[in-house]
C-alpha cells in the first residue's frame, strides 16, 4: 500500500466516529461559545473602540483558540488506544507507520474547519464582518497550523504512553501560556515588555495576527504572510517529530 493510500485509509477510519456521532463536534464548540458569550461582552464594554472593531480583533483569536485546544488535546485519543491495546494492533497493519500519524493529523482539519465556520457565521449578526476570500485563506492557515500542532500532540502521547499524567501535565502547562502570549484574547501592545518579547518568540502570535489580517480582507499584508510561514514551519516540525516518534513506537 502506498503512502497516499494508507494515509487516506487512516484518515477515513479516524473520521468515521465523528460522522457517526456529530454531537461530539457540537459539544466541542462549548468553550469558544462561552468565551464569545461571556468574555466577549466584557471586552467590548471595556474597550474604547466600537463593538464591531473589537470583534474584528477578538473573533479571529477565537478561531485560533479552536485550533489550539482542539488539536492540543487530540493526543489523548491515541493515549487511550495505547492503554487499551488498540494502537498495537494497528502497528502490525501492512501500511507505512508514518501514515498512521499523518492520517490522524489530517483528520483534525475537519472539525476545525466546521467549528471555525460556525463561529464566524454566528458572530456576523453582532457586527463582525468577514472577507469571504480572507475566510477561505484563514481556514487554510488554521488547517496547516492544526496539522502541525496535532502531530505534536500525538508525539507527546507516544512519549508519555506509560505515564498519562505527564501528557496532561505538559499539555496544561503549555496550552495556556501559548494562548495568553499569542494575544488571541487580549492585545499585548500595552503589556509588560517581557510579555511582548515572549510573544515575539511564540509562533501562534503570528498565526493570530495573520488570521486577523485575512478575515479583515488585508490579504497581501506581511501579517498574513508571516502567519502562513509560522503555520507551515510548525506543521513541518510537528510532522517530522511525530513521524519519527510513530516509527520508533514499539
Short mmCIF file of C-alpha atoms in Angstrom, two decimals:
data_model
loop_
_atom_site.label_atom_id
_atom_site.label_comp_id
_atom_site.label_asym_id
_atom_site.label_seq_id
_atom_site.Cartn_x
_atom_site.Cartn_y
_atom_site.Cartn_z
CA UNK A 1 0.00 0.00 0.00
CA UNK A 2 1.35 3.39 -0.99
CA UNK A 3 1.82 6.22 1.49
CA UNK A 4 -1.05 8.22 -0.03
CA UNK A 5 -3.46 5.27 0.01
CA UNK A 6 -2.50 4.32 3.56
CA UNK A 7 -2.91 7.90 4.77
CA UNK A 8 -6.36 8.11 3.17
CA UNK A 9 -7.33 4.81 4.82
CA UNK A 10 -6.26 6.06 8.25
CA UNK A 11 -7.99 9.42 7.65
CA UNK A 12 -11.34 7.83 6.76
CA UNK A 13 -11.03 5.42 9.70
CA UNK A 14 -10.49 8.30 12.12
CA UNK A 15 -13.37 10.32 10.64
CA UNK A 16 -15.99 7.58 11.00
CA UNK A 17 -16.59 8.12 14.74
CA UNK A 18 -17.01 11.86 14.14
CA UNK A 19 -19.56 11.30 11.37
CA UNK A 20 -21.43 8.70 13.39
CA UNK A 21 -21.57 10.90 16.48
CA UNK A 22 -21.59 14.56 15.36
CA UNK A 23 -22.70 15.58 18.86
CA UNK A 24 -19.06 15.41 19.98
CA UNK A 25 -18.23 18.01 17.35
CA UNK A 26 -21.05 20.25 18.55
CA UNK A 27 -20.10 19.77 22.21
CA UNK A 28 -16.53 20.88 21.49
CA UNK A 29 -17.96 24.27 20.48
CA UNK A 30 -18.94 24.90 24.10
CA UNK A 31 -15.63 26.51 25.11
CA UNK A 32 -15.39 29.04 22.24
CA UNK A 33 -19.09 29.89 22.64
CA UNK A 34 -18.56 30.54 26.35
CA UNK A 35 -15.68 32.89 25.55
CA UNK A 36 -17.81 34.64 22.94
CA UNK A 37 -20.83 34.94 25.21
CA UNK A 38 -19.10 35.88 28.47
CA UNK A 39 -15.63 37.22 27.73
CA UNK A 40 -16.66 38.99 24.53
CA UNK A 41 -19.15 41.42 26.12
CA UNK A 42 -16.63 42.30 28.85
CA UNK A 43 -14.00 43.06 26.24
CA UNK A 44 -16.42 45.14 24.15
CA UNK A 45 -17.64 47.16 27.14
CA UNK A 46 -14.12 47.86 28.41
CA UNK A 47 -12.70 48.86 25.02
CA UNK A 48 -12.94 52.46 23.80
CA UNK A 49 -13.22 51.19 20.22
CA UNK A 50 -16.61 50.43 18.61
CA UNK A 51 -18.03 46.96 19.20
CA UNK A 52 -17.60 45.94 15.56
CA UNK A 53 -13.92 46.91 15.63
CA UNK A 54 -13.35 44.96 18.84
CA UNK A 55 -14.98 41.89 17.32
CA UNK A 56 -12.71 42.14 14.28
CA UNK A 57 -9.80 41.52 16.61
CA UNK A 58 -11.49 39.13 19.04
CA UNK A 59 -13.21 36.64 16.71
CA UNK A 60 -10.06 35.63 14.74
CA UNK A 61 -8.41 34.92 18.07
CA UNK A 62 -11.30 32.63 18.98
CA UNK A 63 -10.83 30.74 15.71
CA UNK A 64 -7.17 30.15 16.53
CA UNK A 65 -8.23 29.06 20.03
CA UNK A 66 -10.45 26.40 18.48
CA UNK A 67 -7.49 25.02 16.53
CA UNK A 68 -5.14 25.28 19.51
CA UNK A 69 -7.29 23.45 22.04
CA UNK A 70 -8.89 21.10 19.53
CA UNK A 71 -5.58 19.73 18.30
CA UNK A 72 -3.66 20.17 21.55
CA UNK A 73 -5.83 17.59 23.32
CA UNK A 74 -6.21 15.16 20.45
CA UNK A 75 -3.25 13.09 21.59
CA UNK A 76 -5.43 11.82 24.43
CA UNK A 77 -7.30 9.67 21.87
CA UNK A 78 -4.07 7.95 20.87
CA UNK A 79 -3.10 7.64 24.52
CA UNK A 80 -6.37 5.81 25.22
CA UNK A 81 -5.81 3.47 22.28
CA UNK A 82 -2.32 2.62 23.53
CA UNK A 83 -3.63 1.90 27.02
CA UNK A 84 -6.37 -0.40 25.69
CA UNK A 85 -4.13 -2.21 23.20
CA UNK A 86 -5.92 -0.93 20.12
CA UNK A 87 -2.91 1.01 18.86
CA UNK A 88 -0.63 -2.03 18.96
CA UNK A 89 -2.97 -3.83 16.56
CA UNK A 90 -2.72 -1.00 14.05
CA UNK A 91 1.08 -1.11 14.20
CA UNK A 92 1.13 -4.58 12.61
CA UNK A 93 -1.05 -3.47 9.69
CA UNK A 94 0.73 -3.60 6.28
CA UNK A 95 0.91 0.19 5.93
CA UNK A 96 3.72 2.71 6.50
CA UNK A 97 3.82 3.77 10.12
CA UNK A 98 4.17 7.39 9.09
CA UNK A 99 0.69 7.19 7.54
CA UNK A 100 -0.74 6.43 10.99
CA UNK A 101 0.50 9.82 12.17
CA UNK A 102 -0.25 11.85 9.04
CA UNK A 103 -3.75 10.41 8.64
CA UNK A 104 -4.62 11.15 12.24
CA UNK A 105 -3.27 14.69 11.99
CA UNK A 106 -5.19 15.37 8.77
CA UNK A 107 -8.39 14.23 10.45
CA UNK A 108 -8.11 17.14 12.87
CA UNK A 109 -8.60 19.59 9.99
CA UNK A 110 -12.24 18.61 9.50
CA UNK A 111 -13.65 19.61 12.92
CA UNK A 112 -11.51 22.77 12.91
CA UNK A 113 -12.99 23.88 9.58
CA UNK A 114 -16.56 23.18 10.65
CA UNK A 115 -16.26 24.88 14.03
CA UNK A 116 -14.45 27.93 12.65
CA UNK A 117 -17.16 28.47 10.02
CA UNK A 118 -19.91 28.17 12.64
CA UNK A 119 -18.24 30.70 14.96
CA UNK A 120 -17.65 33.16 12.12
CA UNK A 121 -21.28 32.92 10.96
CA UNK A 122 -22.67 33.23 14.50
CA UNK A 123 -20.83 36.50 15.14
CA UNK A 124 -21.81 38.26 11.89
CA UNK A 125 -25.20 39.48 13.26
CA UNK A 126 -23.33 41.12 16.16
CA UNK A 127 -21.20 43.33 13.91
CA UNK A 128 -18.37 41.04 12.83
CA UNK A 129 -17.65 41.41 9.11
CA UNK A 130 -15.61 38.85 7.21
CA UNK A 131 -14.00 38.87 3.80
CA UNK A 132 -15.09 35.62 2.03
CA UNK A 133 -11.73 35.02 0.35
CA UNK A 134 -9.97 36.01 3.55
CA UNK A 135 -12.06 33.49 5.48
CA UNK A 136 -11.13 30.76 2.99
CA UNK A 137 -7.44 31.57 3.28
CA UNK A 138 -7.81 31.82 7.06
CA UNK A 139 -9.26 28.31 7.14
CA UNK A 140 -6.27 27.06 5.15
CA UNK A 141 -3.92 28.69 7.65
CA UNK A 142 -5.80 27.12 10.55
CA UNK A 143 -5.67 23.72 8.84
CA UNK A 144 -1.90 23.90 8.38
CA UNK A 145 -1.44 25.08 11.95
CA UNK A 146 -3.74 22.35 13.28
CA UNK A 147 -1.89 19.71 11.28
CA UNK A 148 1.40 20.58 12.96
CA UNK A 149 0.06 21.09 16.46
CA UNK A 150 -1.98 17.89 16.28
CA UNK A 151 1.11 15.96 15.23
CA UNK A 152 2.97 17.38 18.25
CA UNK A 153 0.10 16.29 20.50
CA UNK A 154 0.37 12.74 19.14
CA UNK A 155 4.12 12.85 19.72
CA UNK A 156 3.53 13.81 23.33
CA UNK A 157 1.09 10.93 23.72
CA UNK A 158 3.65 8.47 22.36
CA UNK A 159 6.30 9.83 24.72
CA UNK A 160 4.04 9.58 27.78
CA UNK A 161 2.32 6.29 26.99
CA UNK A 162 3.38 4.80 30.33
CA UNK A 163 2.65 7.95 32.33
CA UNK A 164 -0.62 9.50 31.18
CA UNK A 165 -0.32 12.17 33.87
CA UNK A 166 2.72 13.51 32.02
CA UNK A 167 0.64 14.10 28.89
CA UNK A 168 -1.94 16.17 30.74
CA UNK A 169 0.69 17.96 32.81
CA UNK A 170 2.70 19.07 29.79
CA UNK A 171 -0.45 19.85 27.83
CA UNK A 172 -1.92 22.11 30.50
CA UNK A 173 1.42 23.76 31.24
CA UNK A 174 1.89 24.55 27.54
CA UNK A 175 -1.50 25.49 26.11
CA UNK A 176 -2.42 28.34 28.42
CA UNK A 177 0.92 30.20 28.22
CA UNK A 178 0.82 29.82 24.44
CA UNK A 179 -2.73 31.17 24.40
CA UNK A 180 -2.03 34.18 26.63
CA UNK A 181 1.28 35.05 24.94
CA UNK A 182 -0.31 34.98 21.48
CA UNK A 183 -2.61 37.93 22.10
CA UNK A 184 -5.62 35.98 20.88
CA UNK A 185 -7.83 37.22 23.72
CA UNK A 186 -6.22 40.47 24.86
CA UNK A 187 -3.78 42.70 22.95
CA UNK A 188 -0.21 42.61 24.20
CA UNK A 189 0.83 46.02 22.86
CA UNK A 190 0.23 47.64 26.25
CA UNK A 191 1.51 44.72 28.28
CA UNK A 192 4.85 44.38 30.07
CA UNK A 193 7.93 44.41 27.87
CA UNK A 194 8.86 40.86 28.80
CA UNK A 195 5.49 39.60 27.58
CA UNK A 196 5.94 41.37 24.25
CA UNK A 197 9.37 39.78 23.87
CA UNK A 198 7.98 36.35 24.74
CA UNK A 199 5.14 36.84 22.24
CA UNK A 200 7.69 37.54 19.51
CA UNK A 201 9.05 34.00 20.01
CA UNK A 202 5.58 32.45 20.10
CA UNK A 203 4.67 31.17 16.60
CA UNK A 204 0.98 31.23 17.46
CA UNK A 205 1.08 35.02 17.83
CA UNK A 206 1.94 35.24 14.13
CA UNK A 207 -0.92 32.90 13.25
CA UNK A 208 -3.32 35.09 15.27
CA UNK A 209 -2.09 38.25 13.54
CA UNK A 210 -2.37 36.54 10.17
CA UNK A 211 -5.95 35.45 10.84
CA UNK A 212 -6.93 38.99 11.82
CA UNK A 213 -5.43 40.39 8.63
CA UNK A 214 -7.05 37.78 6.38
CA UNK A 215 -10.55 37.99 7.87
CA UNK A 216 -10.39 41.78 7.62
CA UNK A 217 -9.61 41.46 3.90
CA UNK A 218 -5.96 42.56 4.13
CA UNK A 219 -4.85 39.59 2.07
CA UNK A 220 -1.47 40.88 0.96
CA UNK A 221 -0.23 42.15 4.31
CA UNK A 222 3.00 40.96 5.88
CA UNK A 223 0.99 39.79 8.88
CA UNK A 224 -0.81 37.29 6.63
CA UNK A 225 2.47 36.18 5.06
CA UNK A 226 4.17 35.64 8.42
CA UNK A 227 1.07 33.82 9.64
CA UNK A 228 1.38 31.28 6.83
CA UNK A 229 5.13 30.99 7.41
CA UNK A 230 4.63 30.30 11.13
CA UNK A 231 1.87 27.74 10.44
CA UNK A 232 3.99 26.00 7.79
CA UNK A 233 7.09 25.84 9.99
CA UNK A 234 5.05 24.46 12.88
CA UNK A 235 3.48 21.87 10.56
CA UNK A 236 6.89 20.78 9.25
CA UNK A 237 8.33 20.45 12.75
CA UNK A 238 5.25 18.69 14.10
CA UNK A 239 5.12 16.15 11.27
CA UNK A 240 8.85 15.48 11.43
CA UNK A 241 8.78 14.87 15.19
CA UNK A 242 5.53 12.92 15.03
CA UNK A 243 6.55 10.63 12.17
CA UNK A 244 9.84 9.84 13.88
CA UNK A 245 8.04 9.04 17.14
CA UNK A 246 5.50 6.83 15.36
CA UNK A 247 8.22 4.89 13.53
CA UNK A 248 10.00 4.25 16.83
CA UNK A 249 6.82 3.13 18.61
CA UNK A 250 7.09 -0.44 19.81
#
